[in-house]
Coordinates of C-alpha atoms in Angstrom, one line a residue:
M1 CA 0.0 0.0 0.0
V2 CA 1.3 3.4 -1.0
T3 CA 1.7 5.8 1.9
Q4 CA 0.1 9.1 1.2
A5 CA 2.4 12.1 1.6
A6 CA 1.8 14.2 4.7
V7 CA -0.3 17.3 4.3
L8 CA 1.9 20.5 4.8
G9 CA 4.8 18.2 5.7
V10 CA 3.2 17.3 9.1
E11 CA 4.3 13.8 10.1
R12 CA 3.9 14.4 13.8
S13 CA 1.6 17.0 15.2
F14 CA 1.2 18.2 18.7
M15 CA -1.3 15.3 19.2
G16 CA 1.3 12.9 17.8
R17 CA -0.4 12.2 14.5
A18 CA 0.4 12.7 10.8
W19 CA -1.8 14.9 8.7
R20 CA -3.3 13.3 5.5
W21 CA -5.8 14.3 3.0
R22 CA -9.2 12.7 3.4
G23 CA -9.8 12.9 -0.3
G24 CA -7.9 14.9 -3.0
N25 CA -5.7 17.9 -2.4
M26 CA -7.8 20.9 -1.6
A27 CA -5.3 23.5 -0.8
L28 CA -6.7 27.0 -1.4
E29 CA -5.0 30.4 -1.4
S30 CA -6.6 33.2 0.5
S31 CA -10.2 32.8 -0.8
A32 CA -12.6 30.1 -1.7
R33 CA -14.9 32.4 -3.6
G34 CA -16.2 30.9 -6.9
L35 CA -15.2 27.3 -5.8
E36 CA -18.2 26.4 -3.8
E37 CA -19.5 23.7 -6.1
D38 CA -16.0 22.1 -6.4
I39 CA -15.6 22.1 -2.6
V40 CA -18.9 20.4 -2.0
T41 CA -18.2 17.9 -4.7
Q42 CA -14.9 17.0 -3.2
L43 CA -16.3 16.7 0.3
L44 CA -18.9 14.2 -1.0
L45 CA -16.4 12.2 -3.0
A46 CA -14.0 12.1 0.0
R47 CA -16.9 10.6 2.1
G48 CA -17.3 7.7 -0.3
V49 CA -20.0 9.0 -2.6
A50 CA -19.8 7.6 -6.2
R51 CA -19.6 10.4 -8.8
E52 CA -22.7 9.2 -10.5
D53 CA -24.6 9.4 -7.1
L54 CA -23.6 13.0 -6.3
A55 CA -27.0 14.5 -7.0
R56 CA -28.8 12.3 -4.6
H57 CA -26.3 13.1 -1.8
R58 CA -26.2 16.9 -2.3
S59 CA -29.7 17.2 -0.8
P60 CA -30.6 13.9 0.9
T61 CA -34.4 13.3 0.9
L62 CA -36.5 10.4 2.1
R63 CA -37.8 9.8 -1.4
A64 CA -34.3 9.2 -2.6
F65 CA -33.1 7.0 0.3
L66 CA -36.1 5.2 1.9
P67 CA -36.1 1.5 1.3
D68 CA -39.3 -0.7 1.0
P69 CA -40.0 -1.6 4.6
S70 CA -41.2 -5.0 3.5
R71 CA -37.6 -6.0 2.6
F72 CA -36.9 -6.4 6.3
N73 CA -37.6 -9.7 7.9
D74 CA -40.8 -9.8 10.0
M75 CA -41.8 -6.2 9.0
D76 CA -45.0 -7.2 7.3
I77 CA -45.9 -9.4 10.3
A78 CA -45.3 -6.5 12.7
A79 CA -47.2 -4.1 10.5
E80 CA -50.2 -6.4 10.2
R81 CA -50.3 -7.0 14.0
V82 CA -50.1 -3.2 14.8
A83 CA -52.8 -2.5 12.2
Q84 CA -55.0 -5.1 13.8
A85 CA -54.5 -3.5 17.2
V86 CA -55.6 -0.1 15.7
L87 CA -58.6 -1.6 14.0
E88 CA -59.8 -3.4 17.1
Q89 CA -58.8 -0.7 19.6
E90 CA -56.6 -3.0 21.6
T91 CA -54.5 -2.0 24.6
V92 CA -51.0 -1.5 23.4
T93 CA -47.9 -0.7 25.4
V94 CA -44.6 0.5 23.9
F95 CA -41.7 -0.7 26.0
G96 CA -38.6 1.5 25.5
D97 CA -35.1 1.7 26.6
Y98 CA -34.1 4.5 29.0
D99 CA -31.8 6.4 26.7
V100 CA -32.5 9.0 23.9
D101 CA -32.9 6.3 21.2
G102 CA -35.4 4.4 23.4
A103 CA -37.3 7.6 24.3
T104 CA -37.6 8.9 20.8
S105 CA -38.5 5.4 19.4
A106 CA -41.2 5.0 22.0
A107 CA -42.5 8.6 21.5
L108 CA -42.6 8.0 17.7
L109 CA -44.8 4.9 17.9
I110 CA -47.0 6.5 20.6
R111 CA -47.5 9.6 18.5
L112 CA -48.2 7.5 15.4
L113 CA -50.8 5.4 17.2
R114 CA -52.4 8.6 18.5
M115 CA -52.6 9.9 14.9
L116 CA -54.3 6.6 14.0
G117 CA -56.9 6.9 16.8
L118 CA -55.3 4.6 19.4
Q119 CA -54.0 5.8 22.8
A120 CA -51.0 3.6 23.6
R121 CA -49.3 3.2 27.0
H122 CA -45.6 3.4 27.6
Y123 CA -43.2 1.6 29.9
I124 CA -39.6 2.6 30.5
P125 CA -37.6 0.4 33.0
D126 CA -35.6 2.0 35.8
R127 CA -31.9 1.8 35.0
L128 CA -30.9 1.0 38.6
L129 CA -33.8 -1.2 39.7
E130 CA -34.6 -3.1 36.6
G131 CA -31.6 -2.7 34.3
Y132 CA -31.5 -2.8 30.5
G133 CA -34.3 -4.3 28.4
P134 CA -37.5 -6.2 29.1
S135 CA -37.8 -8.5 32.0
G136 CA -40.3 -11.4 32.2
E137 CA -41.8 -9.9 35.3
A138 CA -42.5 -6.5 33.6
L139 CA -44.0 -8.1 30.4
V140 CA -46.2 -10.4 32.4
R141 CA -47.4 -7.5 34.6
L142 CA -48.2 -5.4 31.5
A143 CA -50.2 -8.3 30.1
Q144 CA -52.1 -8.7 33.4
D145 CA -52.9 -5.0 33.3
G146 CA -54.6 -5.5 29.9
S147 CA -52.0 -5.1 27.2
S148 CA -52.6 -7.5 24.4
L149 CA -49.7 -6.2 22.3
I150 CA -46.3 -5.0 23.6
V151 CA -43.8 -3.4 21.2
T152 CA -40.3 -3.2 22.5
V153 CA -38.1 -0.5 21.0
D154 CA -34.3 -0.2 21.2
C155 CA -34.2 -3.4 23.3
G156 CA -35.4 -7.0 23.2
A157 CA -33.1 -8.6 20.5
M158 CA -31.5 -10.8 23.2
A159 CA -34.4 -11.0 25.7
Y160 CA -34.9 -14.8 25.5
E161 CA -36.3 -15.5 28.9
A162 CA -38.5 -12.3 29.1
L163 CA -40.1 -12.9 25.7
Q164 CA -40.7 -16.6 26.5
A165 CA -42.5 -15.5 29.7
A166 CA -44.7 -13.1 27.7
R167 CA -45.5 -15.9 25.2
N168 CA -46.4 -18.2 28.1
V169 CA -49.2 -15.7 29.2
G170 CA -50.5 -15.2 25.7
V171 CA -49.4 -11.6 25.0
D172 CA -47.9 -10.7 21.6
V173 CA -44.6 -9.0 21.6
I174 CA -43.0 -7.2 18.6
V175 CA -39.3 -6.3 18.9
V176 CA -38.0 -3.2 17.1
D177 CA -34.3 -3.0 17.7
H178 CA -30.9 -2.4 16.1
H179 CA -28.5 -4.1 18.4
K180 CA -26.5 -7.1 17.2
C181 CA -28.4 -10.4 17.2
A182 CA -27.4 -14.0 17.9
P183 CA -28.1 -16.7 15.3
D184 CA -31.0 -18.0 17.5
L185 CA -33.7 -15.3 17.9
P186 CA -35.9 -14.9 21.0
P187 CA -39.5 -16.0 20.7
A188 CA -41.2 -12.8 19.6
L189 CA -44.2 -12.5 17.3
A190 CA -41.9 -10.4 15.1
L191 CA -38.4 -9.2 15.4
V192 CA -37.6 -6.2 13.1
N193 CA -33.9 -5.5 13.2
P194 CA -31.5 -4.8 10.2
N195 CA -28.8 -6.5 12.2
R196 CA -30.4 -9.9 12.2
L197 CA -27.9 -12.4 10.8
D198 CA -30.5 -13.8 8.4
E199 CA -31.3 -10.4 6.8
C200 CA -31.2 -9.9 3.1
E201 CA -28.4 -7.8 1.7
E202 CA -30.6 -4.8 1.0
A203 CA -32.0 -4.7 4.6
A204 CA -28.6 -5.5 6.2
A205 CA -27.2 -2.4 4.4
H206 CA -29.2 -0.4 6.9
G207 CA -27.6 -1.9 9.9
H208 CA -26.3 1.5 10.9
L209 CA -29.9 2.8 11.7
A210 CA -30.7 3.7 15.2
A211 CA -33.8 2.0 16.7
V212 CA -35.8 5.2 16.0
G213 CA -35.0 4.8 12.3
V214 CA -36.3 1.3 12.4
A215 CA -39.4 2.4 14.2
F216 CA -40.0 5.0 11.5
L217 CA -39.9 2.2 8.9
L218 CA -42.4 0.3 10.9
A219 CA -44.6 3.5 10.9
V220 CA -44.4 3.6 7.1
A221 CA -45.4 -0.1 6.9
V222 CA -48.3 0.2 9.4
T223 CA -49.7 3.2 7.5
R224 CA -49.4 1.3 4.2
T225 CA -51.2 -1.7 5.7
L226 CA -54.0 0.4 7.0
R227 CA -54.3 2.2 3.6
Q228 CA -54.6 -1.2 1.9
R229 CA -57.4 -2.1 4.4
G230 CA -59.3 1.1 3.5
Y231 CA -58.8 2.6 7.0
F232 CA -58.3 6.1 5.6
K233 CA -61.5 6.4 3.5
D234 CA -63.1 8.5 6.2
R235 CA -60.0 9.9 8.0
A236 CA -56.8 11.6 7.2
E237 CA -53.6 9.6 6.9
P238 CA -50.9 10.4 9.5
D239 CA -48.3 13.0 8.7
L240 CA -45.3 10.7 9.0
L241 CA -42.9 13.5 8.1
A242 CA -43.9 15.3 11.3
L243 CA -42.2 12.5 13.2
L244 CA -38.8 13.1 11.7
D245 CA -37.7 15.5 14.5
L246 CA -37.8 12.5 16.8
V247 CA -35.8 10.4 14.3
A248 CA -33.2 13.1 13.9
L249 CA -32.7 13.5 17.7
G250 CA -32.5 9.7 18.4
T251 CA -30.2 9.0 15.5
V252 CA -27.7 11.7 16.4
A253 CA -27.8 11.2 20.1
D254 CA -27.3 7.4 19.7
V255 CA -24.1 8.2 17.7
A256 CA -25.5 6.3 14.7
A257 CA -23.5 6.6 11.5
I258 CA -24.8 9.7 9.6
R259 CA -24.7 8.2 6.1
G260 CA -27.2 7.0 3.6
L261 CA -30.8 6.9 4.9
N262 CA -29.6 8.4 8.3
R263 CA -28.4 11.5 6.4
A264 CA -31.9 12.0 5.0
F265 CA -33.5 11.3 8.4
V266 CA -31.3 13.9 10.1
A267 CA -31.4 16.5 7.3
Q268 CA -35.1 16.5 7.0
G269 CA -35.7 16.0 10.7
L270 CA -33.8 19.1 11.6
K271 CA -36.2 21.1 9.3
V272 CA -39.2 19.6 11.2
M273 CA -37.5 20.4 14.5
A274 CA -37.1 24.0 13.5
R275 CA -40.9 24.3 13.0
R276 CA -41.4 23.5 16.7
A277 CA -44.7 21.7 16.1
N278 CA -43.9 19.1 18.8
V279 CA -44.7 20.8 22.1
G280 CA -42.3 18.8 24.1
M281 CA -39.4 19.2 21.6
A282 CA -40.0 23.0 21.6
A283 CA -39.8 23.1 25.4
L284 CA -36.6 21.0 25.2
I285 CA -35.1 23.5 22.7
D286 CA -36.1 26.4 25.0
A287 CA -34.6 24.7 28.1
S288 CA -31.4 24.2 26.2
R289 CA -31.3 28.0 25.6
L290 CA -31.2 27.7 21.8
S291 CA -32.4 30.9 20.2
R292 CA -32.0 29.5 16.6
A293 CA -32.9 26.4 14.8
P294 CA -31.2 23.3 16.3
T295 CA -28.3 21.8 14.5
C296 CA -26.9 18.2 14.4
S297 CA -24.4 19.3 17.1
D298 CA -27.1 20.6 19.3
C299 CA -28.9 17.2 19.2
G300 CA -25.8 15.5 20.4
F301 CA -24.6 18.0 23.0
A302 CA -27.6 20.0 24.2
L303 CA -30.9 18.2 23.5
G304 CA -29.8 14.5 23.8
P305 CA -28.0 14.8 27.1
R306 CA -31.1 16.3 28.7
I307 CA -33.3 13.5 27.6
N308 CA -30.6 11.0 28.7
A309 CA -30.4 12.6 32.2
G310 CA -33.8 11.3 33.1
G311 CA -32.7 7.7 32.5
R312 CA -29.3 8.2 34.0
V313 CA -29.9 9.9 37.3
G314 CA -33.6 10.7 37.5
E315 CA -36.9 9.3 36.4
A316 CA -36.6 7.1 33.3
T317 CA -40.1 8.0 31.9
L318 CA -39.4 11.8 31.7
G319 CA -38.1 11.7 28.2
V320 CA -41.0 9.9 26.6
R321 CA -43.5 11.9 28.6
L322 CA -41.9 15.1 27.4
L323 CA -41.8 14.0 23.7
T324 CA -45.5 12.9 23.7
T325 CA -47.2 15.5 25.8
E326 CA -49.6 18.1 24.1
D327 CA -49.7 20.3 27.2
P328 CA -47.2 23.3 27.0
D329 CA -47.2 23.7 30.8
E330 CA -46.4 20.1 31.4
A331 CA -43.7 20.2 28.7
R332 CA -42.0 23.2 30.2
A333 CA -42.0 21.6 33.7
I334 CA -40.5 18.4 32.5
A335 CA -37.9 20.1 30.3
A336 CA -36.8 22.2 33.3
Q337 CA -36.6 19.1 35.5
L338 CA -34.5 17.4 32.8
S339 CA -32.1 20.4 32.7
Q340 CA -31.7 20.2 36.5
L341 CA -31.0 16.5 36.3
N342 CA -28.5 17.1 33.5
E343 CA -26.6 19.4 35.9
E344 CA -26.6 16.7 38.6
R345 CA -25.4 14.2 36.0
R346 CA -22.4 16.4 35.1
A347 CA -21.3 16.5 38.7
I348 CA -21.6 12.8 39.1
E349 CA -19.9 12.2 35.8
A350 CA -16.9 14.4 36.7
A351 CA -16.3 12.4 40.0
V352 CA -16.4 9.1 38.2
Q353 CA -14.2 10.3 35.4
E354 CA -11.6 11.5 37.8
A355 CA -11.6 8.2 39.7
A356 CA -11.4 6.2 36.4
E357 CA -8.5 8.3 35.0
Q358 CA -6.5 7.5 38.1
Q359 CA -6.4 3.9 36.8
L360 CA -5.1 4.7 33.3
A361 CA -1.4 4.5 34.2
A362 CA -1.8 0.8 35.2
Q363 CA -3.6 0.1 31.9
H364 CA -1.1 1.5 29.4
N365 CA -0.3 -1.9 28.0
R366 CA -3.9 -2.8 27.4
A367 CA -5.4 -2.8 23.9
V368 CA -8.9 -2.3 25.4
L369 CA -9.0 -0.2 28.6
I370 CA -11.2 -1.6 31.4
L371 CA -11.7 0.8 34.3
S372 CA -13.8 -0.2 37.3
G373 CA -14.8 1.0 40.7
R374 CA -17.2 0.2 43.5
G375 CA -20.0 2.6 44.1
W376 CA -19.6 4.4 40.7
H377 CA -23.0 5.6 39.4
P378 CA -24.0 3.3 36.5
G379 CA -25.9 6.1 34.8
V380 CA -22.7 8.0 33.7
I381 CA -20.3 5.2 32.8
G382 CA -21.1 5.3 29.1
I383 CA -20.3 9.0 29.0
V384 CA -17.1 8.5 30.9
A385 CA -16.1 5.6 28.6
G386 CA -16.6 7.9 25.7
R387 CA -14.5 10.7 27.2
I388 CA -11.6 8.4 28.0
K389 CA -11.8 6.7 24.6
E390 CA -11.4 10.1 23.0
K391 CA -8.4 10.9 25.2
S392 CA -6.7 7.6 24.8
G393 CA -7.6 6.6 21.3
K394 CA -8.4 3.1 22.6
P395 CA -11.7 1.2 23.1
T396 CA -12.7 1.7 26.7
L397 CA -15.0 -0.1 29.1
V398 CA -16.1 1.5 32.4
V399 CA -17.6 -0.8 35.0
A400 CA -19.6 0.3 38.0
I401 CA -19.5 -2.4 40.7
D402 CA -22.4 -2.9 43.0
E403 CA -21.0 -3.0 46.6
E404 CA -23.5 -5.5 47.8
T405 CA -23.6 -8.0 45.0
G406 CA -20.1 -7.6 43.5
Q407 CA -21.6 -7.5 40.1
G408 CA -20.5 -4.9 37.6
K409 CA -22.6 -3.0 35.1
G410 CA -20.3 -1.9 32.2
S411 CA -20.6 0.4 29.3
G412 CA -18.1 0.5 26.4
R413 CA -17.2 2.8 23.5
S414 CA -15.0 1.8 20.6
I415 CA -12.9 3.3 17.9
S416 CA -13.4 3.1 14.1
G417 CA -12.4 -0.3 12.8
V418 CA -12.9 -2.2 16.1
D419 CA -16.2 -4.0 16.6
L420 CA -16.7 -3.9 20.3
G421 CA -20.3 -5.2 20.2
A422 CA -19.3 -8.4 18.5
A423 CA -16.5 -9.0 21.0
I424 CA -18.9 -8.5 23.9
L425 CA -21.3 -11.0 22.4
G426 CA -18.3 -13.4 22.1
A427 CA -17.3 -12.9 25.7
R428 CA -20.9 -13.6 26.8
D429 CA -21.1 -16.8 24.8
L430 CA -17.9 -18.0 26.4
G431 CA -19.3 -17.4 29.9
L432 CA -17.1 -14.5 30.8
L433 CA -20.1 -12.2 31.2
L434 CA -23.5 -12.6 32.8
A435 CA -25.0 -10.5 30.0
G436 CA -23.9 -8.3 27.2
G437 CA -24.6 -6.9 23.8
G438 CA -24.4 -3.8 21.6
H439 CA -23.1 -2.7 18.3
A440 CA -19.8 -1.9 16.7
M441 CA -19.1 1.4 18.5
A442 CA -20.9 0.9 21.8
A443 CA -21.7 -2.0 24.1
G444 CA -23.1 -2.9 27.5
L445 CA -22.4 -5.8 29.8
T446 CA -22.9 -7.3 33.2
V447 CA -19.8 -9.0 34.7
S448 CA -18.8 -10.4 38.1
E449 CA -16.1 -8.3 39.7
S450 CA -13.8 -11.4 40.0
R451 CA -13.8 -11.9 36.2
I452 CA -12.9 -8.3 35.1
G453 CA -9.2 -9.1 34.8
E454 CA -10.0 -12.3 32.8
L455 CA -12.3 -10.3 30.5
G456 CA -9.6 -7.8 29.9
D457 CA -7.1 -10.4 28.9
W458 CA -9.6 -12.0 26.5
L459 CA -10.5 -8.7 24.9
D460 CA -6.8 -7.9 24.4
E461 CA -6.3 -11.2 22.7
R462 CA -9.5 -10.9 20.6
L463 CA -9.1 -7.2 19.6
G464 CA -5.4 -6.4 20.0
S465 CA -4.5 -6.6 16.4
A466 CA -7.6 -4.7 15.3
V467 CA -6.8 -1.9 17.8
A468 CA -3.2 -1.7 16.8
A469 CA -4.2 -1.4 13.1
A470 CA -6.8 1.2 13.9
M471 CA -4.5 3.3 16.0
E472 CA -1.8 3.1 13.4
Q473 CA -4.2 4.6 10.8
Q474 CA -5.3 7.4 13.2
S475 CA -4.1 10.2 11.1
V476 CA -5.7 13.6 11.2
L477 CA -7.7 13.6 7.9
L478 CA -8.0 17.1 6.4
D479 CA -10.4 18.3 3.7
L480 CA -9.0 21.7 3.1
S481 CA -6.1 24.0 3.8
L482 CA -6.1 27.8 3.5
A483 CA -4.7 31.0 4.7
P484 CA -6.5 32.8 7.6
G485 CA -8.2 35.2 5.2
G486 CA -9.9 32.3 3.5
L487 CA -11.8 31.3 6.7
T488 CA -15.0 33.2 6.2
P489 CA -18.7 32.8 7.0
D490 CA -19.4 32.2 3.3
L491 CA -16.9 29.3 3.2
I492 CA -18.3 27.8 6.4
E493 CA -21.8 27.9 4.9
T494 CA -20.5 26.1 1.8
L495 CA -18.8 23.4 4.0
E496 CA -21.9 22.9 6.1
S497 CA -24.0 22.4 2.9
A498 CA -22.4 19.0 2.5
G499 CA -23.9 17.9 5.9
P500 CA -25.4 16.9 8.2
F501 CA -22.2 15.6 9.7
G502 CA -21.6 13.0 12.4
V503 CA -20.1 9.5 12.9
G504 CA -19.6 7.9 9.5
W505 CA -19.9 11.3 7.7
P506 CA -17.3 13.4 9.4
G507 CA -17.5 17.2 9.4
P508 CA -14.9 19.0 7.3
R509 CA -11.6 19.5 9.0
V510 CA -9.5 22.4 7.7
A511 CA -5.9 23.5 8.2
V512 CA -5.3 27.2 8.5
G513 CA -1.9 29.0 8.5
P514 CA 0.8 29.6 8.9
V515 CA 0.0 31.7 11.9
R516 CA 1.6 33.1 15.1
I517 CA -0.1 33.1 18.4
V518 CA -1.0 36.6 19.5
K519 CA -2.8 35.6 22.7
A520 CA -3.7 32.3 24.4
D521 CA -5.5 31.9 27.7
M522 CA -7.7 29.5 29.6
V523 CA -11.5 29.6 29.4
G524 CA -13.5 27.7 32.0
S525 CA -11.6 24.8 33.7
D526 CA -9.8 23.3 30.7
H527 CA -10.5 25.0 27.4
V528 CA -7.8 27.0 25.6
R529 CA -8.8 30.2 23.7
V530 CA -6.4 31.5 21.0
I531 CA -6.1 34.6 18.9
A532 CA -3.6 34.0 16.0
S533 CA -2.3 36.2 13.2
G534 CA -1.4 35.2 9.7
G535 CA 1.0 36.5 7.2
D536 CA -1.9 37.9 5.2
G537 CA -2.6 40.3 8.0
T538 CA -5.8 38.5 9.1
S539 CA -6.4 37.6 12.7
L540 CA -8.1 34.3 13.6
K541 CA -10.0 33.3 16.7
A542 CA -9.8 29.6 17.8
I543 CA -10.7 27.5 20.8
A544 CA -9.5 24.0 21.9
F545 CA -12.0 22.3 24.1
R546 CA -10.9 20.2 27.1
A547 CA -7.3 20.6 25.9
A548 CA -5.6 22.5 28.7
E549 CA -3.6 19.5 30.0
T550 CA -2.7 18.1 26.6
E551 CA 0.4 18.8 24.6
L552 CA -1.7 20.8 22.2
G553 CA -3.0 23.0 25.0
Q554 CA 0.2 23.4 26.8
T555 CA 2.1 24.4 23.6
L556 CA -0.6 26.9 22.7
L557 CA -0.5 28.4 26.2
H558 CA 3.2 28.4 26.9
G559 CA 5.4 26.9 24.1
S560 CA 4.9 28.7 20.8
S561 CA 7.5 31.5 21.5
G562 CA 6.5 33.3 18.4
R563 CA 7.1 30.4 16.0
R564 CA 4.7 29.9 13.1
L565 CA 2.1 27.1 13.3
W566 CA -0.5 25.3 11.3
L567 CA -3.9 25.0 13.1
A568 CA -6.3 22.2 12.3
G569 CA -10.0 21.7 13.3
R570 CA -13.6 22.4 12.4
A571 CA -14.5 25.8 11.0
K572 CA -17.6 27.2 12.8
L573 CA -19.7 30.3 12.9
D574 CA -19.6 32.4 16.0
D575 CA -23.1 33.9 15.9
W576 CA -23.1 35.7 19.3
G577 CA -22.6 39.2 17.8
S578 CA -24.6 41.2 15.4
R579 CA -22.7 39.7 12.5
P580 CA -21.6 36.0 12.3
K581 CA -17.8 35.5 12.4
A582 CA -15.7 32.6 11.5
E583 CA -13.7 30.7 14.2
L584 CA -11.8 27.5 14.4
H585 CA -12.6 24.7 16.9
L586 CA -9.1 23.4 17.3
E587 CA -8.3 19.7 17.3
D588 CA -4.6 19.7 16.5
A589 CA -1.7 22.0 15.6
A590 CA 1.8 21.6 14.2
W591 CA 4.9 23.7 13.6
A592 CA 5.1 25.4 10.2
D593 CA 8.9 25.9 10.3

């Protein structure tokens, strides 16, 4: 394999990485004016779009990307059963997970059924008292309370005993999920999941969908089934597009790959979100202090964490209640409560992260980091795992051990090219885990404290070579290089037009320079703010988040000594003032001479 030449000659940056082009060379001089179309084309090509498919990807729509739901195994069975429940006005309960994907999936189906004239119930298990997914006790209780149909969303793909208990009492269960499946499926009436091992190639190609995306496909199938039965002769069909704000939020917050159908879901869903028709979503936006239309980033860093906070450290049902209410007063109250819980979550998270990072030195030889502690709050371990993964560049598992039982609840986050979910399933099948599952980039598990070391050794053996290969390829991939004068609001709007961006469809990263640091100081506890000046006489504002203790942050603060640098990161609009200004969210830097 031919090694690509380093961009701008950077073989080792302040973050210890080489700089490479993501696609072709896109070095501009001081201005990008007149090149907008070429830039967008190059961004799309660099993200794997075939040249003949450019038109479809420039403006992703559902019409262009939505598959026939019937291509998915069990979809028609599920749609027929839900349609029957609508026609016969049965009691239906939607059983969701306690995270954003679960809340949005549950809210989507509840709102759909409401549009169809059926008032459905919801059930969200308590993270601490009940744990992940459906239990037999909960499903049987729902049946005893009158539910003749239960639809699980974002959970259930591995719930063998629970679904058998439901079958034994005669209640139908439909599973709508996206987590990895085993060859033997649990005894559900229907299990709709693009990650079933027996899926056809067309359906399996949508394995990157979040559960809320799968739920939307079920909504399409149910509506079509009822149309075929003549249900809409005397009533309006549901406006399925109005549900896309839920799909966008769940997809982004669950860190699903923003490619293909998911790009269409998010692009169109953000437009729906901006219209604020969902009372609960509007209250959530207001509670997040957003005075403009939400962006993809807002879903991941402002809206999603608030919904998650209910399931992590508060009441698990708050998210689905917020997203299904039609009462503005109730919506405002719940949104305010979620914001308060989110603040509490941040404090708990900081304490667990500090304790976990103290174990890093002893783990330096591990391919997969496993950090564990007694008394850690299980509601924040996924966030901490993600933070440490970003810092270390390695897959990370964080395990909260119950001090009474000695059992650990773990959450893991992986790096590109390392399938953590498959490894966790393998460890479970070998008996190393009491329970476990997930997908490529994230996983959950239950493990006895006494077997954590053994699990770490097995994961190192199973994933060591994949981690080494992935880390070796962890270059900083650049889309564009330019002088400071070329970083303008117009250029940023052009770059953003190739979005929405997220996992699997990375936002454009630009290199700007050469520059000299005029001023660098600390903002908050660990952010570094920079003002730099280029040879073209243009000044540049940049900020490096959570970077104060890194080599990047320390060099910017104390070590530049007037030397010229290249800065790399995401170009963003600073819209606090009367006129938007361009700034750089710094991810890396390197000497220019």
